[in-house]
mmCIF file of C-alpha atoms and ligand atoms in Angstrom:
data_model
loop_
_atom_site.group_PDB
_atom_site.id
_atom_site.type_symbol
_atom_site.label_atom_id
_atom_site.label_comp_id
_atom_site.label_asym_id
_atom_site.label_seq_id
_atom_site.Cartn_x
_atom_site.Cartn_y
_atom_site.Cartn_z
ATOM 1 C CA UNK A 1 0.000 0.000 0.000
ATOM 2 C CA UNK A 2 1.015 3.579 -0.576
ATOM 3 C CA UNK A 3 0.008 4.669 2.911
ATOM 4 C CA UNK A 4 2.605 7.357 3.575
ATOM 5 C CA UNK A 5 2.115 8.911 0.143
ATOM 6 C CA UNK A 6 -1.667 8.939 0.523
ATOM 7 C CA UNK A 7 -1.491 10.472 3.975
ATOM 8 C CA UNK A 8 0.948 13.148 2.792
ATOM 9 C CA UNK A 9 -1.231 14.073 -0.218
ATOM 10 C CA UNK A 10 -4.392 14.206 1.899
ATOM 11 C CA UNK A 11 -2.614 16.461 4.402
ATOM 12 C CA UNK A 12 -1.362 18.774 1.702
ATOM 13 C CA UNK A 13 -4.903 19.069 0.275
ATOM 14 C CA UNK A 14 -6.183 19.983 3.737
ATOM 15 C CA UNK A 15 -3.406 22.463 4.551
ATOM 16 C CA UNK A 16 -4.342 25.418 6.753
ATOM 17 C CA UNK A 17 -6.332 28.207 5.164
ATOM 18 C CA UNK A 18 -6.845 26.430 1.842
ATOM 19 C CA UNK A 19 -9.496 24.432 0.048
ATOM 20 C CA UNK A 20 -10.215 22.713 -3.252
ATOM 21 C CA UNK A 21 -11.346 24.266 -6.489
ATOM 22 C CA UNK A 22 -13.746 21.966 -8.340
ATOM 23 C CA UNK A 23 -13.450 22.687 -12.068
ATOM 24 C CA UNK A 24 -14.442 19.201 -13.156
ATOM 25 C CA UNK A 25 -17.795 19.906 -14.754
ATOM 26 C CA UNK A 26 -18.430 17.478 -17.582
ATOM 27 C CA UNK A 27 -18.694 19.021 -21.060
ATOM 28 C CA UNK A 28 -22.528 18.916 -21.070
ATOM 29 C CA UNK A 29 -22.684 20.632 -17.638
ATOM 30 C CA UNK A 30 -20.110 23.248 -18.624
ATOM 31 C CA UNK A 31 -21.978 23.859 -21.903
ATOM 32 C CA UNK A 32 -25.261 24.345 -20.030
ATOM 33 C CA UNK A 33 -23.659 27.048 -17.870
ATOM 34 C CA UNK A 34 -22.134 28.670 -20.970
ATOM 35 C CA UNK A 35 -25.464 28.583 -22.840
ATOM 36 C CA UNK A 36 -27.177 30.604 -20.089
ATOM 37 C CA UNK A 37 -24.643 33.413 -20.673
ATOM 38 C CA UNK A 38 -24.543 33.170 -24.461
ATOM 39 C CA UNK A 39 -20.981 31.779 -24.462
ATOM 40 C CA UNK A 40 -20.214 29.441 -27.402
ATOM 41 C CA UNK A 41 -20.316 25.782 -26.339
ATOM 42 C CA UNK A 42 -17.044 24.789 -27.961
ATOM 43 C CA UNK A 43 -13.916 23.009 -26.809
ATOM 44 C CA UNK A 44 -11.949 26.235 -27.340
ATOM 45 C CA UNK A 45 -14.332 28.266 -25.135
ATOM 46 C CA UNK A 46 -14.083 25.655 -22.384
ATOM 47 C CA UNK A 47 -10.294 25.698 -22.705
ATOM 48 C CA UNK A 48 -10.190 29.505 -22.546
ATOM 49 C CA UNK A 49 -12.385 29.475 -19.425
ATOM 50 C CA UNK A 50 -10.163 26.923 -17.712
ATOM 51 C CA UNK A 51 -7.058 28.920 -18.699
ATOM 52 C CA UNK A 52 -8.615 32.047 -17.185
ATOM 53 C CA UNK A 53 -9.194 30.164 -13.914
ATOM 54 C CA UNK A 54 -5.750 28.577 -13.747
ATOM 55 C CA UNK A 55 -3.868 31.787 -14.538
ATOM 56 C CA UNK A 56 -5.638 33.838 -11.871
ATOM 57 C CA UNK A 57 -2.818 35.626 -10.025
ATOM 58 C CA UNK A 58 -2.491 34.519 -6.400
ATOM 59 C CA UNK A 59 -4.940 31.605 -6.668
ATOM 60 C CA UNK A 60 -2.561 29.259 -4.830
ATOM 61 C CA UNK A 61 -2.747 31.458 -1.701
ATOM 62 C CA UNK A 62 -6.165 29.875 -1.067
ATOM 63 C CA UNK A 63 -6.350 26.754 -3.220
ATOM 64 C CA UNK A 64 -4.499 23.549 -2.351
ATOM 65 C CA UNK A 65 -5.890 21.319 -5.108
ATOM 66 C CA UNK A 66 -7.909 21.605 -8.315
ATOM 67 C CA UNK A 67 -10.224 18.901 -9.652
ATOM 68 C CA UNK A 68 -10.036 18.609 -13.431
ATOM 69 C CA UNK A 69 -12.160 16.821 -16.027
ATOM 70 C CA UNK A 70 -10.824 14.368 -18.626
ATOM 71 C CA UNK A 71 -10.917 17.032 -21.356
ATOM 72 C CA UNK A 72 -9.211 19.635 -19.140
ATOM 73 C CA UNK A 73 -6.365 17.474 -17.882
ATOM 74 C CA UNK A 74 -5.251 17.084 -21.515
ATOM 75 C CA UNK A 75 -5.515 20.807 -22.366
ATOM 76 C CA UNK A 76 -2.903 23.577 -22.377
ATOM 77 C CA UNK A 77 -2.558 27.328 -22.146
ATOM 78 C CA UNK A 78 -2.523 29.143 -25.475
ATOM 79 C CA UNK A 79 1.288 29.280 -25.231
ATOM 80 C CA UNK A 80 1.383 25.470 -25.114
ATOM 81 C CA UNK A 81 2.032 25.004 -21.350
ATOM 82 C CA UNK A 82 -0.006 22.028 -20.139
ATOM 83 C CA UNK A 83 -2.605 22.924 -17.498
ATOM 84 C CA UNK A 84 -1.284 20.184 -15.268
ATOM 85 C CA UNK A 85 2.218 21.741 -15.412
ATOM 86 C CA UNK A 86 0.774 25.166 -14.549
ATOM 87 C CA UNK A 87 -0.861 23.670 -11.469
ATOM 88 C CA UNK A 88 2.242 21.857 -10.310
ATOM 89 C CA UNK A 89 4.375 24.971 -10.739
ATOM 90 C CA UNK A 90 1.882 26.933 -8.642
ATOM 91 C CA UNK A 91 2.006 24.296 -5.892
ATOM 92 C CA UNK A 92 -1.626 23.271 -6.500
ATOM 93 C CA UNK A 93 -2.188 19.513 -6.420
ATOM 94 C CA UNK A 94 -3.905 18.277 -9.625
ATOM 95 C CA UNK A 95 -6.913 15.986 -9.235
ATOM 96 C CA UNK A 96 -9.323 14.329 -11.647
ATOM 97 C CA UNK A 97 -13.014 13.429 -11.733
ATOM 98 C CA UNK A 98 -13.183 9.752 -12.651
ATOM 99 C CA UNK A 99 -16.842 8.772 -12.467
ATOM 100 C CA UNK A 100 -18.641 8.791 -15.803
ATOM 101 C CA UNK A 101 -21.879 10.290 -14.526
ATOM 102 C CA UNK A 102 -25.208 9.090 -13.207
ATOM 103 C CA UNK A 103 -27.832 6.795 -14.765
ATOM 104 C CA UNK A 104 -31.305 5.759 -13.626
ATOM 105 C CA UNK A 105 -31.011 2.971 -11.049
ATOM 106 C CA UNK A 106 -32.945 -0.023 -12.392
ATOM 107 C CA UNK A 107 -35.926 -0.962 -10.273
ATOM 108 C CA UNK A 108 -35.762 2.286 -8.298
ATOM 109 C CA UNK A 109 -37.841 5.032 -9.938
ATOM 110 C CA UNK A 110 -36.469 8.504 -9.199
ATOM 111 C CA UNK A 111 -33.077 7.241 -8.034
ATOM 112 C CA UNK A 112 -29.627 7.264 -9.665
ATOM 113 C CA UNK A 113 -26.479 5.172 -9.692
ATOM 114 C CA UNK A 114 -23.061 6.544 -10.616
ATOM 115 C CA UNK A 115 -21.141 4.649 -13.281
ATOM 116 C CA UNK A 116 -17.456 4.364 -14.189
ATOM 117 C CA UNK A 117 -16.032 1.288 -12.441
ATOM 118 C CA UNK A 118 -15.343 -0.681 -15.639
ATOM 119 C CA UNK A 119 -11.746 -0.069 -16.729
ATOM 120 C CA UNK A 120 -11.213 2.295 -13.804
ATOM 121 C CA UNK A 121 -7.912 0.741 -12.674
ATOM 122 C CA UNK A 122 -6.358 1.452 -16.096
ATOM 123 C CA UNK A 123 -7.773 4.987 -16.286
ATOM 124 C CA UNK A 124 -6.431 5.788 -12.804
ATOM 125 C CA UNK A 125 -2.940 4.633 -13.812
ATOM 126 C CA UNK A 126 -3.040 6.857 -16.879
ATOM 127 C CA UNK A 127 -4.133 9.901 -14.843
ATOM 128 C CA UNK A 128 -1.446 9.241 -12.255
ATOM 129 C CA UNK A 129 1.186 9.115 -14.951
ATOM 130 C CA UNK A 130 -0.093 12.435 -16.257
ATOM 131 C CA UNK A 131 0.466 13.937 -12.782
ATOM 132 C CA UNK A 132 -2.854 13.608 -10.932
ATOM 133 C CA UNK A 133 -2.472 12.890 -7.212
ATOM 134 C CA UNK A 134 -6.119 12.634 -6.203
ATOM 135 C CA UNK A 135 -9.465 11.720 -7.761
ATOM 136 C CA UNK A 136 -13.164 12.364 -7.299
ATOM 137 C CA UNK A 137 -16.354 10.297 -7.645
ATOM 138 C CA UNK A 138 -19.817 11.743 -7.019
ATOM 139 C CA UNK A 139 -22.896 9.782 -6.024
ATOM 140 C CA UNK A 140 -26.274 11.535 -5.863
ATOM 141 C CA UNK A 141 -29.104 10.852 -3.468
ATOM 142 C CA UNK A 142 -32.544 12.452 -3.814
ATOM 143 C CA UNK A 143 -35.038 12.977 -1.020
ATOM 144 C CA UNK A 144 -38.695 12.451 -1.933
ATOM 145 C CA UNK A 145 -41.773 10.295 -1.442
ATOM 146 C CA UNK A 146 -40.382 6.953 -0.185
ATOM 147 C CA UNK A 147 -36.815 7.767 -1.261
ATOM 148 C CA UNK A 148 -33.940 7.335 -0.784
ATOM 149 C CA UNK A 149 -34.368 3.582 -0.679
ATOM 150 C CA UNK A 150 -31.960 1.271 1.114
ATOM 151 C CA UNK A 151 -31.116 -0.228 -2.285
ATOM 152 C CA UNK A 152 -30.017 3.150 -3.633
ATOM 153 C CA UNK A 153 -27.879 3.953 -0.583
ATOM 154 C CA UNK A 154 -26.166 0.566 -0.554
ATOM 155 C CA UNK A 155 -25.352 0.419 -4.296
ATOM 156 C CA UNK A 156 -24.020 3.973 -4.402
ATOM 157 C CA UNK A 157 -21.951 3.450 -1.244
ATOM 158 C CA UNK A 158 -20.605 0.193 -2.650
ATOM 159 C CA UNK A 159 -19.516 1.912 -5.884
ATOM 160 C CA UNK A 160 -17.890 4.758 -3.939
ATOM 161 C CA UNK A 161 -15.966 2.254 -1.823
ATOM 162 C CA UNK A 162 -14.774 0.213 -4.816
ATOM 163 C CA UNK A 163 -13.640 3.434 -6.500
ATOM 164 C CA UNK A 164 -11.846 4.588 -3.330
ATOM 165 C CA UNK A 165 -10.007 1.277 -2.926
ATOM 166 C CA UNK A 166 -8.855 1.375 -6.568
ATOM 167 C CA UNK A 167 -7.625 4.961 -6.100
ATOM 168 C CA UNK A 168 -5.566 4.062 -3.057
ATOM 169 C CA UNK A 169 -4.078 1.075 -4.884
ATOM 170 C CA UNK A 170 -2.827 3.599 -7.495
ATOM 171 C CA UNK A 171 -1.594 6.071 -4.821
ATOM 172 C CA UNK A 172 -4.369 8.561 -5.609
ATOM 173 C CA UNK A 173 -6.263 10.096 -2.686
ATOM 174 C CA UNK A 174 -9.969 9.419 -3.214
ATOM 175 C CA UNK A 175 -12.375 12.264 -2.667
ATOM 176 C CA UNK A 176 -15.540 10.429 -1.691
ATOM 177 C CA UNK A 177 -18.561 12.544 -2.650
ATOM 178 C CA UNK A 178 -22.029 11.358 -1.671
ATOM 179 C CA UNK A 179 -24.315 14.316 -2.446
ATOM 180 C CA UNK A 180 -27.784 14.571 -0.953
ATOM 181 C CA UNK A 181 -29.470 16.950 -3.408
ATOM 182 C CA UNK A 182 -31.177 20.220 -2.478
ATOM 183 C CA UNK A 183 -34.076 19.656 -4.927
ATOM 184 C CA UNK A 184 -37.401 19.155 -3.125
ATOM 185 C CA UNK A 185 -39.434 20.517 -0.244
ATOM 186 C CA UNK A 186 -37.895 18.385 2.521
ATOM 187 C CA UNK A 187 -37.016 19.962 5.857
ATOM 188 C CA UNK A 188 -33.599 20.501 7.440
ATOM 189 C CA UNK A 189 -34.347 17.601 9.809
ATOM 190 C CA UNK A 190 -35.156 15.257 6.908
ATOM 191 C CA UNK A 191 -31.901 16.219 5.186
ATOM 192 C CA UNK A 192 -30.014 15.587 8.434
ATOM 193 C CA UNK A 193 -31.561 12.115 8.805
ATOM 194 C CA UNK A 194 -30.850 11.140 5.210
ATOM 195 C CA UNK A 195 -27.310 12.573 5.226
ATOM 196 C CA UNK A 196 -26.496 10.673 8.408
ATOM 197 C CA UNK A 197 -27.835 7.414 6.939
ATOM 198 C CA UNK A 198 -25.846 8.004 3.735
ATOM 199 C CA UNK A 199 -22.610 8.656 5.632
ATOM 200 C CA UNK A 200 -22.994 5.601 7.893
ATOM 201 C CA UNK A 201 -23.603 3.445 4.819
ATOM 202 C CA UNK A 202 -20.660 4.934 2.928
ATOM 203 C CA UNK A 203 -18.196 4.478 5.809
ATOM 204 C CA UNK A 204 -19.358 0.936 6.419
ATOM 205 C CA UNK A 205 -18.666 0.100 2.737
ATOM 206 C CA UNK A 206 -15.330 1.949 2.793
ATOM 207 C CA UNK A 207 -14.368 -0.172 5.789
ATOM 208 C CA UNK A 208 -15.425 -3.401 4.039
ATOM 209 C CA UNK A 209 -13.305 -2.523 0.995
ATOM 210 C CA UNK A 210 -10.229 -1.857 3.162
ATOM 211 C CA UNK A 211 -10.017 1.865 2.431
ATOM 212 C CA UNK A 212 -7.455 3.724 4.555
ATOM 213 C CA UNK A 213 -9.489 6.476 6.240
ATOM 214 C CA UNK A 214 -6.331 8.544 6.881
ATOM 215 C CA UNK A 215 -5.693 8.678 3.127
ATOM 216 C CA UNK A 216 -9.081 9.908 1.865
ATOM 217 C CA UNK A 217 -11.200 13.047 1.959
ATOM 218 C CA UNK A 218 -14.968 13.215 2.351
ATOM 219 C CA UNK A 219 -16.875 15.657 0.135
ATOM 220 C CA UNK A 220 -20.408 15.839 1.512
ATOM 221 C CA UNK A 221 -23.355 18.178 1.144
ATOM 222 C CA UNK A 222 -24.130 20.638 3.901
ATOM 223 C CA UNK A 223 -27.301 19.741 5.807
ATOM 224 C CA UNK A 224 -29.915 22.087 4.296
ATOM 225 C CA UNK A 225 -33.659 22.256 3.862
ATOM 226 C CA UNK A 226 -34.820 21.521 0.290
ATOM 227 C CA UNK A 227 -34.959 24.486 -2.102
ATOM 228 C CA UNK A 228 -38.787 24.389 -2.007
ATOM 229 C CA UNK A 229 -39.142 23.919 1.745
ATOM 230 C CA UNK A 230 -41.241 26.799 3.124
ATOM 231 C CA UNK A 231 -39.055 26.971 6.238
ATOM 232 C CA UNK A 232 -35.503 27.991 5.331
ATOM 233 C CA UNK A 233 -32.878 27.637 8.065
ATOM 234 C CA UNK A 234 -30.560 30.281 9.493
ATOM 235 C CA UNK A 235 -26.804 30.137 8.975
ATOM 236 C CA UNK A 236 -26.091 28.873 12.492
ATOM 237 C CA UNK A 237 -28.827 26.228 12.292
ATOM 238 C CA UNK A 238 -27.284 24.871 9.104
ATOM 239 C CA UNK A 239 -23.822 24.903 10.671
ATOM 240 C CA UNK A 240 -24.995 23.084 13.804
ATOM 241 C CA UNK A 241 -27.071 20.495 11.922
ATOM 242 C CA UNK A 242 -24.216 19.783 9.520
ATOM 243 C CA UNK A 243 -21.455 19.383 12.104
ATOM 244 C CA UNK A 244 -23.697 17.348 14.448
ATOM 245 C CA UNK A 245 -24.419 14.978 11.578
ATOM 246 C CA UNK A 246 -20.728 14.640 10.655
ATOM 247 C CA UNK A 247 -19.739 14.049 14.288
ATOM 248 C CA UNK A 248 -22.113 11.070 14.420
ATOM 249 C CA UNK A 249 -20.996 9.459 11.193
ATOM 250 C CA UNK A 250 -17.477 10.428 10.082
ATOM 251 C CA UNK A 251 -14.540 8.603 11.744
ATOM 252 C CA UNK A 252 -11.964 10.858 13.384
ATOM 253 C CA UNK A 253 -9.213 9.165 11.353
ATOM 254 C CA UNK A 254 -10.445 10.967 8.203
ATOM 255 C CA UNK A 255 -8.178 14.021 7.857
ATOM 256 C CA UNK A 256 -10.613 16.330 6.147
ATOM 257 C CA UNK A 257 -14.092 17.175 5.010
ATOM 258 C CA UNK A 258 -14.400 19.452 1.952
ATOM 259 C CA UNK A 259 -17.960 20.511 1.147
ATOM 260 C CA UNK A 260 -19.609 20.713 -2.248
ATOM 261 C CA UNK A 261 -21.770 23.803 -2.727
ATOM 262 C CA UNK A 262 -24.706 22.074 -4.432
ATOM 263 C CA UNK A 263 -26.331 25.178 -5.917
ATOM 264 C CA UNK A 264 -26.198 27.374 -2.810
ATOM 265 C CA UNK A 265 -25.671 31.067 -3.261
ATOM 266 C CA UNK A 266 -21.909 31.760 -3.140
ATOM 267 C CA UNK A 267 -21.993 34.130 -0.168
ATOM 268 C CA UNK A 268 -24.258 31.857 1.863
ATOM 269 C CA UNK A 269 -21.969 28.908 1.227
ATOM 270 C CA UNK A 270 -19.051 30.936 2.642
ATOM 271 C CA UNK A 271 -21.100 32.115 5.638
ATOM 272 C CA UNK A 272 -22.256 28.579 6.466
ATOM 273 C CA UNK A 273 -18.750 27.097 6.225
ATOM 274 C CA UNK A 274 -17.513 29.948 8.384
ATOM 275 C CA UNK A 275 -20.148 29.324 11.067
ATOM 276 C CA UNK A 276 -19.178 25.647 11.253
ATOM 277 C CA UNK A 277 -15.513 26.497 11.791
ATOM 278 C CA UNK A 278 -16.189 29.383 14.160
ATOM 279 C CA UNK A 279 -18.691 27.520 16.368
ATOM 280 C CA UNK A 280 -17.345 23.961 16.358
ATOM 281 C CA UNK A 281 -13.590 24.056 15.805
ATOM 282 C CA UNK A 282 -12.610 22.731 19.234
ATOM 283 C CA UNK A 283 -15.016 19.771 18.932
ATOM 284 C CA UNK A 284 -14.061 18.559 15.452
ATOM 285 C CA UNK A 285 -11.441 15.854 14.843
ATOM 286 C CA UNK A 286 -11.136 16.719 11.110
ATOM 287 C CA UNK A 287 -10.455 19.917 9.157
ATOM 288 C CA UNK A 288 -13.465 21.458 7.430
ATOM 289 C CA UNK A 289 -12.963 23.235 4.133
ATOM 290 C CA UNK A 290 -14.521 23.841 0.711
ATOM 291 C CA UNK A 291 -14.451 21.985 -2.587
ATOM 292 C CA UNK A 292 -16.896 24.245 -4.391
ATOM 293 C CA UNK A 293 -17.566 24.485 -8.072
ATOM 294 C CA UNK A 294 -20.562 26.767 -8.626
ATOM 295 C CA UNK A 295 -20.110 28.778 -5.407
ATOM 296 C CA UNK A 296 -16.555 29.668 -6.399
ATOM 297 C CA UNK A 297 -16.751 29.834 -10.217
ATOM 298 C CA UNK A 298 -20.190 31.282 -10.955
ATOM 299 C CA UNK A 299 -19.542 34.952 -10.038
ATOM 300 C CA UNK A 300 -16.400 34.841 -12.201
ATOM 301 C CA UNK A 301 -18.229 33.179 -15.090
ATOM 302 C CA UNK A 302 -20.990 35.809 -14.870
ATOM 303 C CA UNK A 303 -18.302 38.502 -15.098
ATOM 304 C CA UNK A 304 -16.433 36.869 -17.999
ATOM 305 C CA UNK A 305 -19.381 36.163 -20.334
ATOM 306 C CA UNK A 306 -16.939 34.607 -22.793
ATOM 307 C CA UNK A 307 -15.294 37.934 -23.613
ATOM 308 C CA UNK A 308 -11.603 38.613 -23.302
ATOM 309 C CA UNK A 309 -12.133 42.228 -22.220
ATOM 310 C CA UNK A 310 -13.753 40.869 -19.031
ATOM 311 C CA UNK A 311 -10.872 38.572 -18.220
ATOM 312 C CA UNK A 312 -9.406 40.637 -15.398
ATOM 313 C CA UNK A 313 -12.791 41.295 -13.794
ATOM 314 C CA UNK A 314 -13.501 37.561 -13.866
ATOM 315 C CA UNK A 315 -10.148 36.691 -12.295
ATOM 316 C CA UNK A 316 -10.770 39.301 -9.621
ATOM 317 C CA UNK A 317 -14.148 37.731 -8.833
ATOM 318 C CA UNK A 318 -12.599 34.263 -8.629
ATOM 319 C CA UNK A 319 -9.766 35.472 -6.388
ATOM 320 C CA UNK A 320 -12.300 37.182 -4.142
ATOM 321 C CA UNK A 321 -14.440 34.051 -3.696
ATOM 322 C CA UNK A 322 -11.347 31.916 -3.092
ATOM 323 C CA UNK A 323 -10.228 34.389 -0.428
ATOM 324 C CA UNK A 324 -13.671 34.542 1.240
ATOM 325 C CA UNK A 325 -13.797 30.742 1.398
ATOM 326 C CA UNK A 326 -10.271 30.578 2.756
ATOM 327 C CA UNK A 327 -11.339 32.960 5.525
ATOM 328 C CA UNK A 328 -14.422 30.797 6.150
ATOM 329 C CA UNK A 329 -12.192 27.755 6.449
ATOM 330 C CA UNK A 330 -10.440 29.618 9.299
ATOM 331 C CA UNK A 331 -13.721 30.841 10.826
ATOM 332 C CA UNK A 332 -12.669 34.440 10.081
ATOM 333 C CA UNK A 333 -15.017 35.333 7.201
ATOM 334 C CA UNK A 334 -17.132 38.471 7.689
ATOM 335 C CA UNK A 335 -20.077 39.656 5.587
ATOM 336 C CA UNK A 336 -18.311 43.026 5.172
ATOM 337 C CA UNK A 337 -15.769 41.278 2.944
ATOM 338 C CA UNK A 338 -18.477 41.200 0.277
ATOM 339 C CA UNK A 339 -18.863 44.970 0.111
ATOM 340 C CA UNK A 340 -17.148 46.511 -2.918
HETATM 341 P P1 LIG B 1 -20.873 22.331 -6.666
HETATM 342 O O1 LIG B 1 -20.012 23.023 -5.647
HETATM 343 O O2 LIG B 1 -21.292 23.210 -7.796
HETATM 344 O O3 LIG B 1 -21.980 21.547 -6.055
HETATM 345 O O4 LIG B 1 -19.941 21.251 -7.371
HETATM 346 C C1 LIG B 1 -19.128 20.466 -6.591
HETATM 347 C C2 LIG B 1 -18.816 19.251 -7.335
HETATM 348 O O5 LIG B 1 -17.673 18.876 -7.443
HETATM 349 C C3 LIG B 1 -19.923 18.493 -7.905
HETATM 350 O O6 LIG B 1 -19.511 17.227 -8.189
#
């Protein structure tokens, strides 16, 4: 086993004051976001967007690792420098999304299973040779009438655990991402119950597959009421519900928890992460940070709009969100930071 290497990589991803930048949207997801802003949905536009992100001055002050997509890990700056080289030179650890997306789970209407296990060992070796040092796999769980089912939780947890074991065999730190979705009118308490059940199931499967907890990172959802729930929770309620849930289900041997943003407003995501760190730091055995995609990229994408004249404004917006989230990771974020 590559224990020492895995532990060292996981520690460097969780280093003080930093978090992960998720820029691993699949082409269809990236295109959807581009379409909303009238940006051409071409490989060159996606490359230009990723170059803008990766050349943001000072990004590595707040970002320890970046999660790439298969297309992106093979792309380069317009001067020919490979993106992966840019990252390494900046001291940002390169990572790669390795699941191939979700499909309907047979026999379970309304539920999904994440695919990508076939041929995964070979793909992981290729990515490692290219320079990746960690990987990501996302499972999605919906809350609704009679769901999630036990069958959905067990199959998704099993796939996550098989993926994580294969990653560790290849000396890649697995980011284990079971996402309970915000879609629906469920309450905060329902989300807490489901998230806790998901995490217990995932860690039980990780244990069965021999995954080294010290050499992995958990990427969960925050515990939130559904988007359509009439009662929306306050920042501190979300922080308390989320950390209480993690304390019950996440082993202390896991070095870090890095949240997904899941469609939350960018400033709220920072405020909620901040409240968790400010209120609970002394009680938590793991570090709590961010691994946001939308909540870190969207303000910058809105500023860019696909036009080169907006490049600097977009980089400024990205730097600002990275800084706010870095402060939140320390429990030192203040709403005043958002004022122009
Ligand atoms: P969001 O922060 O936009 O939820 O994305 C995180 C991610 O990596 C999804 O897989």
